[in-house]
Amino acid sequence: MVNVLSSWLLLLCSSGCADERPLVGELRVCCPRSNMPRSDRHSMAGFDVDVARLVARELSRTFIPGWLPPPERTEIEVSDVSYTLLIKGQCDLQLSVPGEDAIAGIDAITLSAPYYGAAFELIPEEADPDLENWQGTKIAVRANTVAHIVVDRYGLPWTMKRNTDKIIASVTSGEAEAGLVWGPDLAPSRTKPNAAFEAPSALRWNQHMAAKASDGVLIEDINAVMSEERITEEIQ
């Protein structure tokens, strides 16, 4: 399991890194245009933007972003993320793809080895982290997510909310004693999660890069880059 990036506040070397190797082409990367902390078109910032720059640097290519509308996620594994630009060859790479389930039935796409992990977080900071022996009152969850399924399976009392902001508000107001929030969505809110909470396997995923299946050489090159210890240290 790749290290879970709970806070998502990572410092990566970007385009300012010294590199005197000649560029051999472009690396066109599909990024959501407004989906922090992953990417943001206005600021040209975010974790995936920095990772894309790093990969382009290591492959001696020029990073060219291609901006996608942000997804409206219903399930972590299955969302309305579009792979159209990637499949049509208008992008070479798409990041933060949560495993094979996310591209089920799309034979035109292949995935890299995982390059980071992400999980649900428990709020507030002082919440009881033991879900299996939960003695508290309601837990706020987003509708139709695996967090909803997990708390229901545990037989825990829950209240359903439309989005992360509503979950946080429910906990803040006292309507719910705790909330389960997808880590990447929690980071921009500056709400501190419970550091002692260890998400069960059903609530955490490895994230991959995606390329066209016909461009397997690119994925092989990326896997080689991301397996280097110095690169691993740079993105942690």
PDB file of C-alpha atoms in Angstrom:
ATOM      1  CA  MET A   1       0.000   0.000   0.000  1.00  0.00           C
ATOM      2  CA  VAL A   2       1.375   3.351  -1.003  1.00  0.00           C
ATOM      3  CA  ASN A   3       1.634   5.795   1.883  1.00  0.00           C
ATOM      4  CA  VAL A   4      -1.732   7.481   2.485  1.00  0.00           C
ATOM      5  CA  LEU A   5      -1.443  11.223   1.893  1.00  0.00           C
ATOM      6  CA  SER A   6      -3.821  12.330   4.609  1.00  0.00           C
ATOM      7  CA  SER A   7      -3.108  16.041   4.564  1.00  0.00           C
ATOM      8  CA  TRP A   8      -2.266  16.330   0.903  1.00  0.00           C
ATOM      9  CA  LEU A   9       0.065  19.219   1.771  1.00  0.00           C
ATOM     10  CA  LEU A  10       3.053  18.055  -0.216  1.00  0.00           C
ATOM     11  CA  LEU A  11       6.061  20.058  -1.358  1.00  0.00           C
ATOM     12  CA  LEU A  12       7.261  18.910  -4.746  1.00  0.00           C
ATOM     13  CA  CYS A  13      10.047  20.125  -6.976  1.00  0.00           C
ATOM     14  CA  SER A  14       8.394  21.714 -10.005  1.00  0.00           C
ATOM     15  CA  SER A  15       9.567  23.325 -13.207  1.00  0.00           C
ATOM     16  CA  GLY A  16      12.254  25.316 -11.444  1.00  0.00           C
ATOM     17  CA  CYS A  17      14.409  22.259 -10.821  1.00  0.00           C
ATOM     18  CA  ALA A  18      17.783  22.389 -12.483  1.00  0.00           C
ATOM     19  CA  ASP A  19      17.854  20.067 -15.483  1.00  0.00           C
ATOM     20  CA  GLU A  20      20.132  20.614 -18.444  1.00  0.00           C
ATOM     21  CA  ARG A  21      18.957  17.647 -20.528  1.00  0.00           C
ATOM     22  CA  PRO A  22      17.543  18.621 -23.937  1.00  0.00           C
ATOM     23  CA  LEU A  23      13.771  18.286 -24.294  1.00  0.00           C
ATOM     24  CA  VAL A  24      12.606  15.557 -26.668  1.00  0.00           C
ATOM     25  CA  GLY A  25       8.911  16.383 -26.989  1.00  0.00           C
ATOM     26  CA  GLU A  26       5.769  17.216 -25.059  1.00  0.00           C
ATOM     27  CA  LEU A  27       3.906  15.442 -22.260  1.00  0.00           C
ATOM     28  CA  ARG A  28       0.258  16.441 -22.510  1.00  0.00           C
ATOM     29  CA  VAL A  29      -1.485  15.734 -19.201  1.00  0.00           C
ATOM     30  CA  CYS A  30      -5.235  15.853 -18.529  1.00  0.00           C
ATOM     31  CA  CYS A  31      -5.930  17.653 -15.213  1.00  0.00           C
ATOM     32  CA  PRO A  32      -9.249  18.787 -13.693  1.00  0.00           C
ATOM     33  CA  ARG A  33      -9.347  22.565 -14.058  1.00  0.00           C
ATOM     34  CA  SER A  34     -10.598  23.185 -10.510  1.00  0.00           C
ATOM     35  CA  ASN A  35     -10.069  20.253  -8.174  1.00  0.00           C
ATOM     36  CA  MET A  36      -7.658  21.267  -5.427  1.00  0.00           C
ATOM     37  CA  PRO A  37      -5.529  19.967  -3.879  1.00  0.00           C
ATOM     38  CA  ARG A  38      -4.941  17.974  -7.074  1.00  0.00           C
ATOM     39  CA  SER A  39      -4.967  20.720  -9.688  1.00  0.00           C
ATOM     40  CA  ASP A  40      -6.111  24.257 -10.444  1.00  0.00           C
ATOM     41  CA  ARG A  41      -5.972  25.932 -13.848  1.00  0.00           C
ATOM     42  CA  HIS A  42      -5.900  29.507 -12.527  1.00  0.00           C
ATOM     43  CA  SER A  43      -2.903  29.033 -10.210  1.00  0.00           C
ATOM     44  CA  MET A  44      -1.276  26.175 -12.175  1.00  0.00           C
ATOM     45  CA  ALA A  45      -0.837  24.516  -8.785  1.00  0.00           C
ATOM     46  CA  GLY A  46      -1.743  21.226  -7.138  1.00  0.00           C
ATOM     47  CA  PHE A  47      -0.319  17.818  -6.327  1.00  0.00           C
ATOM     48  CA  ASP A  48      -1.030  16.289  -9.741  1.00  0.00           C
ATOM     49  CA  VAL A  49       0.294  19.365 -11.549  1.00  0.00           C
ATOM     50  CA  ASP A  50       3.542  19.041  -9.632  1.00  0.00           C
ATOM     51  CA  VAL A  51       3.751  15.293 -10.255  1.00  0.00           C
ATOM     52  CA  ALA A  52       3.110  15.859 -13.965  1.00  0.00           C
ATOM     53  CA  ARG A  53       5.903  18.435 -14.090  1.00  0.00           C
ATOM     54  CA  LEU A  54       8.207  16.005 -12.312  1.00  0.00           C
ATOM     55  CA  VAL A  55       7.415  13.176 -14.745  1.00  0.00           C
ATOM     56  CA  ALA A  56       7.869  15.482 -17.732  1.00  0.00           C
ATOM     57  CA  ARG A  57      11.192  16.621 -16.360  1.00  0.00           C
ATOM     58  CA  GLU A  58      12.432  13.072 -15.872  1.00  0.00           C
ATOM     59  CA  LEU A  59      11.322  12.084 -19.388  1.00  0.00           C
ATOM     60  CA  SER A  60      12.914  15.246 -20.850  1.00  0.00           C
ATOM     61  CA  ARG A  61       9.564  16.470 -22.130  1.00  0.00           C
ATOM     62  CA  THR A  62       7.709  19.772 -21.896  1.00  0.00           C
ATOM     63  CA  PHE A  63       4.671  19.619 -19.593  1.00  0.00           C
ATOM     64  CA  ILE A  64       1.502  20.724 -21.407  1.00  0.00           C
ATOM     65  CA  PRO A  65      -1.681  20.648 -19.274  1.00  0.00           C
ATOM     66  CA  GLY A  66      -5.087  19.844 -20.743  1.00  0.00           C
ATOM     67  CA  TRP A  67      -7.910  21.009 -18.489  1.00  0.00           C
ATOM     68  CA  LEU A  68     -10.955  18.907 -17.652  1.00  0.00           C
ATOM     69  CA  PRO A  69     -14.151  19.894 -15.810  1.00  0.00           C
ATOM     70  CA  PRO A  70     -14.072  18.767 -12.153  1.00  0.00           C
ATOM     71  CA  PRO A  71     -15.886  15.470 -11.480  1.00  0.00           C
ATOM     72  CA  GLU A  72     -19.095  15.194  -9.503  1.00  0.00           C
ATOM     73  CA  ARG A  73     -18.119  12.092  -7.553  1.00  0.00           C
ATOM     74  CA  THR A  74     -20.779   9.664  -6.411  1.00  0.00           C
ATOM     75  CA  GLU A  75     -18.499   6.720  -5.741  1.00  0.00           C
ATOM     76  CA  ILE A  76     -14.759   6.953  -5.274  1.00  0.00           C
ATOM     77  CA  GLU A  77     -14.210   4.109  -7.734  1.00  0.00           C
ATOM     78  CA  VAL A  78     -16.898   5.187 -10.195  1.00  0.00           C
ATOM     79  CA  SER A  79     -17.337   8.856 -11.036  1.00  0.00           C
ATOM     80  CA  ASP A  80     -18.137  10.912 -14.093  1.00  0.00           C
ATOM     81  CA  VAL A  81     -14.458  11.609 -14.778  1.00  0.00           C
ATOM     82  CA  SER A  82     -14.051  11.846 -18.539  1.00  0.00           C
ATOM     83  CA  TYR A  83     -11.299   9.940 -20.341  1.00  0.00           C
ATOM     84  CA  THR A  84     -12.401  11.197 -23.761  1.00  0.00           C
ATOM     85  CA  LEU A  85      -9.391  13.460 -24.385  1.00  0.00           C
ATOM     86  CA  LEU A  86      -7.028  10.671 -23.351  1.00  0.00           C
ATOM     87  CA  ILE A  87      -8.714   8.076 -25.562  1.00  0.00           C
ATOM     88  CA  LYS A  88      -8.784  10.477 -28.524  1.00  0.00           C
ATOM     89  CA  GLY A  89      -5.076  11.148 -28.129  1.00  0.00           C
ATOM     90  CA  GLN A  90      -5.462  14.798 -27.169  1.00  0.00           C
ATOM     91  CA  CYS A  91      -3.689  14.019 -23.887  1.00  0.00           C
ATOM     92  CA  ASP A  92      -0.901  11.536 -23.226  1.00  0.00           C
ATOM     93  CA  LEU A  93      -1.570  11.022 -19.538  1.00  0.00           C
ATOM     94  CA  GLN A  94      -4.281  11.374 -16.894  1.00  0.00           C
ATOM     95  CA  LEU A  95      -3.531  11.281 -13.166  1.00  0.00           C
ATOM     96  CA  SER A  96      -5.267  10.224  -9.927  1.00  0.00           C
ATOM     97  CA  VAL A  97      -7.132   7.245 -11.365  1.00  0.00           C
ATOM     98  CA  PRO A  98      -8.228   5.021  -8.442  1.00  0.00           C
ATOM     99  CA  GLY A  99      -7.552   1.589  -9.886  1.00  0.00           C
ATOM    100  CA  GLU A 100      -8.997  -0.807 -12.434  1.00  0.00           C
ATOM    101  CA  ASP A 101     -12.605  -0.288 -11.322  1.00  0.00           C
ATOM    102  CA  ALA A 102     -12.411   3.335 -12.473  1.00  0.00           C
ATOM    103  CA  ILE A 103     -11.709   2.267 -16.070  1.00  0.00           C
ATOM    104  CA  ALA A 104     -13.804  -0.908 -16.134  1.00  0.00           C
ATOM    105  CA  GLY A 105     -14.883  -1.644 -19.688  1.00  0.00           C
ATOM    106  CA  ILE A 106     -12.465   0.867 -21.225  1.00  0.00           C
ATOM    107  CA  ASP A 107      -9.962  -1.345 -23.007  1.00  0.00           C
ATOM    108  CA  ALA A 108      -8.264   1.643 -24.644  1.00  0.00           C
ATOM    109  CA  ILE A 109      -6.656   2.705 -21.334  1.00  0.00           C
ATOM    110  CA  THR A 110      -3.850   1.163 -19.277  1.00  0.00           C
ATOM    111  CA  LEU A 111      -2.662   2.109 -15.789  1.00  0.00           C
ATOM    112  CA  SER A 112       0.711   2.734 -14.217  1.00  0.00           C
ATOM    113  CA  ALA A 113       1.825   1.287 -10.923  1.00  0.00           C
ATOM    114  CA  PRO A 114       0.295   3.250  -8.003  1.00  0.00           C
ATOM    115  CA  TYR A 115       2.133   6.446  -7.167  1.00  0.00           C
ATOM    116  CA  TYR A 116       0.262   7.486  -4.015  1.00  0.00           C
ATOM    117  CA  GLY A 117      -2.592   6.419  -1.805  1.00  0.00           C
ATOM    118  CA  ALA A 118      -5.622   8.289  -0.471  1.00  0.00           C
ATOM    119  CA  ALA A 119      -8.308   7.472   2.067  1.00  0.00           C
ATOM    120  CA  PHE A 120     -11.313   8.664   3.988  1.00  0.00           C
ATOM    121  CA  GLU A 121     -10.580  10.717   7.108  1.00  0.00           C
ATOM    122  CA  LEU A 122     -12.490  10.903  10.367  1.00  0.00           C
ATOM    123  CA  ILE A 123     -13.459  14.276  11.807  1.00  0.00           C
ATOM    124  CA  PRO A 124     -13.304  16.012  14.234  1.00  0.00           C
ATOM    125  CA  GLU A 125      -9.802  15.684  15.612  1.00  0.00           C
ATOM    126  CA  GLU A 126     -11.100  14.354  18.946  1.00  0.00           C
ATOM    127  CA  ALA A 127     -13.529  11.805  17.476  1.00  0.00           C
ATOM    128  CA  ASP A 128     -13.374   8.188  18.630  1.00  0.00           C
ATOM    129  CA  PRO A 129     -11.266   6.431  15.941  1.00  0.00           C
ATOM    130  CA  ASP A 130     -12.605   2.936  16.706  1.00  0.00           C
ATOM    131  CA  LEU A 131     -15.481   2.460  14.277  1.00  0.00           C
ATOM    132  CA  GLU A 132     -15.868  -1.252  14.997  1.00  0.00           C
ATOM    133  CA  ASN A 133     -16.663  -0.503  18.667  1.00  0.00           C
ATOM    134  CA  TRP A 134     -18.329   2.865  18.131  1.00  0.00           C
ATOM    135  CA  GLN A 135     -20.225   4.120  21.178  1.00  0.00           C
ATOM    136  CA  GLY A 136     -21.083   7.577  19.913  1.00  0.00           C
ATOM    137  CA  THR A 137     -24.077   9.110  18.189  1.00  0.00           C
ATOM    138  CA  LYS A 138     -24.511   9.784  14.473  1.00  0.00           C
ATOM    139  CA  ILE A 139     -21.710   9.782  11.896  1.00  0.00           C
ATOM    140  CA  ALA A 140     -22.187  12.124   8.931  1.00  0.00           C
ATOM    141  CA  VAL A 141     -21.380  10.614   5.529  1.00  0.00           C
ATOM    142  CA  ARG A 142     -21.853  11.594   1.902  1.00  0.00           C
ATOM    143  CA  ALA A 143     -24.681   9.831   0.130  1.00  0.00           C
ATOM    144  CA  ASN A 144     -23.880   6.887  -2.143  1.00  0.00           C
ATOM    145  CA  THR A 145     -20.225   6.584  -1.181  1.00  0.00           C
ATOM    146  CA  VAL A 146     -18.407   3.614   0.283  1.00  0.00           C
ATOM    147  CA  ALA A 147     -18.237   5.487   3.621  1.00  0.00           C
ATOM    148  CA  HIS A 148     -22.017   5.288   3.707  1.00  0.00           C
ATOM    149  CA  ILE A 149     -21.859   1.562   2.935  1.00  0.00           C
ATOM    150  CA  VAL A 150     -19.197   0.914   5.603  1.00  0.00           C
ATOM    151  CA  VAL A 151     -21.000   2.671   8.476  1.00  0.00           C
ATOM    152  CA  ASP A 152     -24.232   0.936   7.491  1.00  0.00           C
ATOM    153  CA  ARG A 153     -22.448  -2.427   7.437  1.00  0.00           C
ATOM    154  CA  TYR A 154     -21.056  -1.729  10.912  1.00  0.00           C
ATOM    155  CA  GLY A 155     -24.595  -0.955  12.071  1.00  0.00           C
ATOM    156  CA  LEU A 156     -23.647   2.589  13.073  1.00  0.00           C
ATOM    157  CA  PRO A 157     -26.136   5.451  13.294  1.00  0.00           C
ATOM    158  CA  TRP A 158     -25.557   7.856  10.402  1.00  0.00           C
ATOM    159  CA  THR A 159     -26.873  10.978   8.776  1.00  0.00           C
ATOM    160  CA  MET A 160     -26.554  11.499   5.016  1.00  0.00           C
ATOM    161  CA  LYS A 161     -25.136  14.739   3.597  1.00  0.00           C
ATOM    162  CA  ARG A 162     -24.723  16.025   0.042  1.00  0.00           C
ATOM    163  CA  ASN A 163     -21.067  17.061   0.191  1.00  0.00           C
ATOM    164  CA  THR A 164     -18.005  17.616   2.355  1.00  0.00           C
ATOM    165  CA  ASP A 165     -19.064  21.102   3.476  1.00  0.00           C
ATOM    166  CA  LYS A 166     -22.390  19.720   4.715  1.00  0.00           C
ATOM    167  CA  ILE A 167     -20.616  16.949   6.632  1.00  0.00           C
ATOM    168  CA  ILE A 168     -18.311  19.456   8.327  1.00  0.00           C
ATOM    169  CA  ALA A 169     -21.259  21.717   9.166  1.00  0.00           C
ATOM    170  CA  SER A 170     -23.171  18.773  10.623  1.00  0.00           C
ATOM    171  CA  VAL A 171     -20.267  17.941  12.936  1.00  0.00           C
ATOM    172  CA  THR A 172     -19.667  21.582  13.859  1.00  0.00           C
ATOM    173  CA  SER A 173     -23.326  22.118  14.756  1.00  0.00           C
ATOM    174  CA  GLY A 174     -23.461  18.972  16.874  1.00  0.00           C
ATOM    175  CA  GLU A 175     -26.014  17.240  14.648  1.00  0.00           C
ATOM    176  CA  ALA A 176     -23.430  14.481  14.133  1.00  0.00           C
ATOM    177  CA  GLU A 177     -20.688  13.465  16.527  1.00  0.00           C
ATOM    178  CA  ALA A 178     -18.275  12.601  13.734  1.00  0.00           C
ATOM    179  CA  GLY A 179     -17.959  12.553   9.967  1.00  0.00           C
ATOM    180  CA  LEU A 180     -16.185  10.491   7.328  1.00  0.00           C
ATOM    181  CA  VAL A 181     -14.742  12.639   4.533  1.00  0.00           C
ATOM    182  CA  TRP A 182     -12.682  11.713   1.451  1.00  0.00           C
ATOM    183  CA  GLY A 183      -9.174  12.950   2.295  1.00  0.00           C
ATOM    184  CA  PRO A 184      -8.528  14.991  -0.872  1.00  0.00           C
ATOM    185  CA  ASP A 185     -11.846  16.816  -0.352  1.00  0.00           C
ATOM    186  CA  LEU A 186     -11.040  17.551   3.289  1.00  0.00           C
ATOM    187  CA  ALA A 187      -7.656  19.201   2.733  1.00  0.00           C
ATOM    188  CA  PRO A 188      -8.898  22.547   1.331  1.00  0.00           C
ATOM    189  CA  SER A 189     -11.245  23.016   4.326  1.00  0.00           C
ATOM    190  CA  ARG A 190      -8.351  23.114   6.818  1.00  0.00           C
ATOM    191  CA  THR A 191     -10.408  20.890   9.130  1.00  0.00           C
ATOM    192  CA  LYS A 192      -8.110  18.658  11.155  1.00  0.00           C
ATOM    193  CA  PRO A 193      -8.891  14.916  11.055  1.00  0.00           C
ATOM    194  CA  ASN A 194      -8.259  12.410  13.823  1.00  0.00           C
ATOM    195  CA  ALA A 195      -4.616  11.409  13.387  1.00  0.00           C
ATOM    196  CA  ALA A 196      -5.186   8.120  15.220  1.00  0.00           C
ATOM    197  CA  PHE A 197      -7.838   6.941  12.757  1.00  0.00           C
ATOM    198  CA  GLU A 198      -6.642   4.123  10.524  1.00  0.00           C
ATOM    199  CA  ALA A 199      -8.994   3.782   7.586  1.00  0.00           C
ATOM    200  CA  PRO A 200     -10.070   0.178   6.933  1.00  0.00           C
ATOM    201  CA  SER A 201      -9.098  -1.246   3.561  1.00  0.00           C
ATOM    202  CA  ALA A 202     -12.580  -0.526   2.177  1.00  0.00           C
ATOM    203  CA  LEU A 203     -11.945   3.192   2.701  1.00  0.00           C
ATOM    204  CA  ARG A 204      -8.563   3.629   1.036  1.00  0.00           C
ATOM    205  CA  TRP A 205      -7.221   3.331  -2.510  1.00  0.00           C
ATOM    206  CA  ASN A 206      -4.031   3.427  -4.486  1.00  0.00           C
ATOM    207  CA  GLN A 207      -3.985   6.053  -7.236  1.00  0.00           C
ATOM    208  CA  HIS A 208      -2.527   5.488 -10.708  1.00  0.00           C
ATOM    209  CA  MET A 209      -1.634   7.340 -13.892  1.00  0.00           C
ATOM    210  CA  ALA A 210      -3.522   6.380 -17.050  1.00  0.00           C
ATOM    211  CA  ALA A 211      -2.354   6.339 -20.661  1.00  0.00           C
ATOM    212  CA  LYS A 212      -3.689   4.893 -23.891  1.00  0.00           C
ATOM    213  CA  ALA A 213      -3.174   1.143 -24.015  1.00  0.00           C
ATOM    214  CA  SER A 214      -1.334   1.630 -27.289  1.00  0.00           C
ATOM    215  CA  ASP A 215       1.206   3.815 -25.465  1.00  0.00           C
ATOM    216  CA  GLY A 216       2.489   1.122 -23.139  1.00  0.00           C
ATOM    217  CA  VAL A 217       6.062   2.333 -23.524  1.00  0.00           C
ATOM    218  CA  LEU A 218       5.109   5.604 -21.810  1.00  0.00           C
ATOM    219  CA  ILE A 219       3.678   3.698 -18.832  1.00  0.00           C
ATOM    220  CA  GLU A 220       6.832   1.567 -18.642  1.00  0.00           C
ATOM    221  CA  ASP A 221       8.974   4.710 -18.628  1.00  0.00           C
ATOM    222  CA  ILE A 222       6.801   6.303 -15.928  1.00  0.00           C
ATOM    223  CA  ASN A 223       6.924   3.182 -13.764  1.00  0.00           C
ATOM    224  CA  ALA A 224      10.713   3.221 -14.041  1.00  0.00           C
ATOM    225  CA  VAL A 225      10.844   6.889 -13.038  1.00  0.00           C
ATOM    226  CA  MET A 226       8.445   6.559 -10.109  1.00  0.00           C
ATOM    227  CA  SER A 227      10.254   3.497  -8.736  1.00  0.00           C
ATOM    228  CA  GLU A 228      13.449   5.454  -8.160  1.00  0.00           C
ATOM    229  CA  GLU A 229      14.108   6.184  -4.495  1.00  0.00           C
ATOM    230  CA  ARG A 230      15.017   9.819  -5.117  1.00  0.00           C
ATOM    231  CA  ILE A 231      11.661  10.392  -6.847  1.00  0.00           C
ATOM    232  CA  THR A 232       9.764   8.670  -4.047  1.00  0.00           C
ATOM    233  CA  GLU A 233      11.479  10.963  -1.558  1.00  0.00           C
ATOM    234  CA  GLU A 234      10.662  14.003  -3.680  1.00  0.00           C
ATOM    235  CA  ILE A 235       6.911  13.389  -3.674  1.00  0.00           C
ATOM    236  CA  GLN A 236       6.601  12.539   0.034  1.00  0.00           C
TER     237      GLN A 236
END
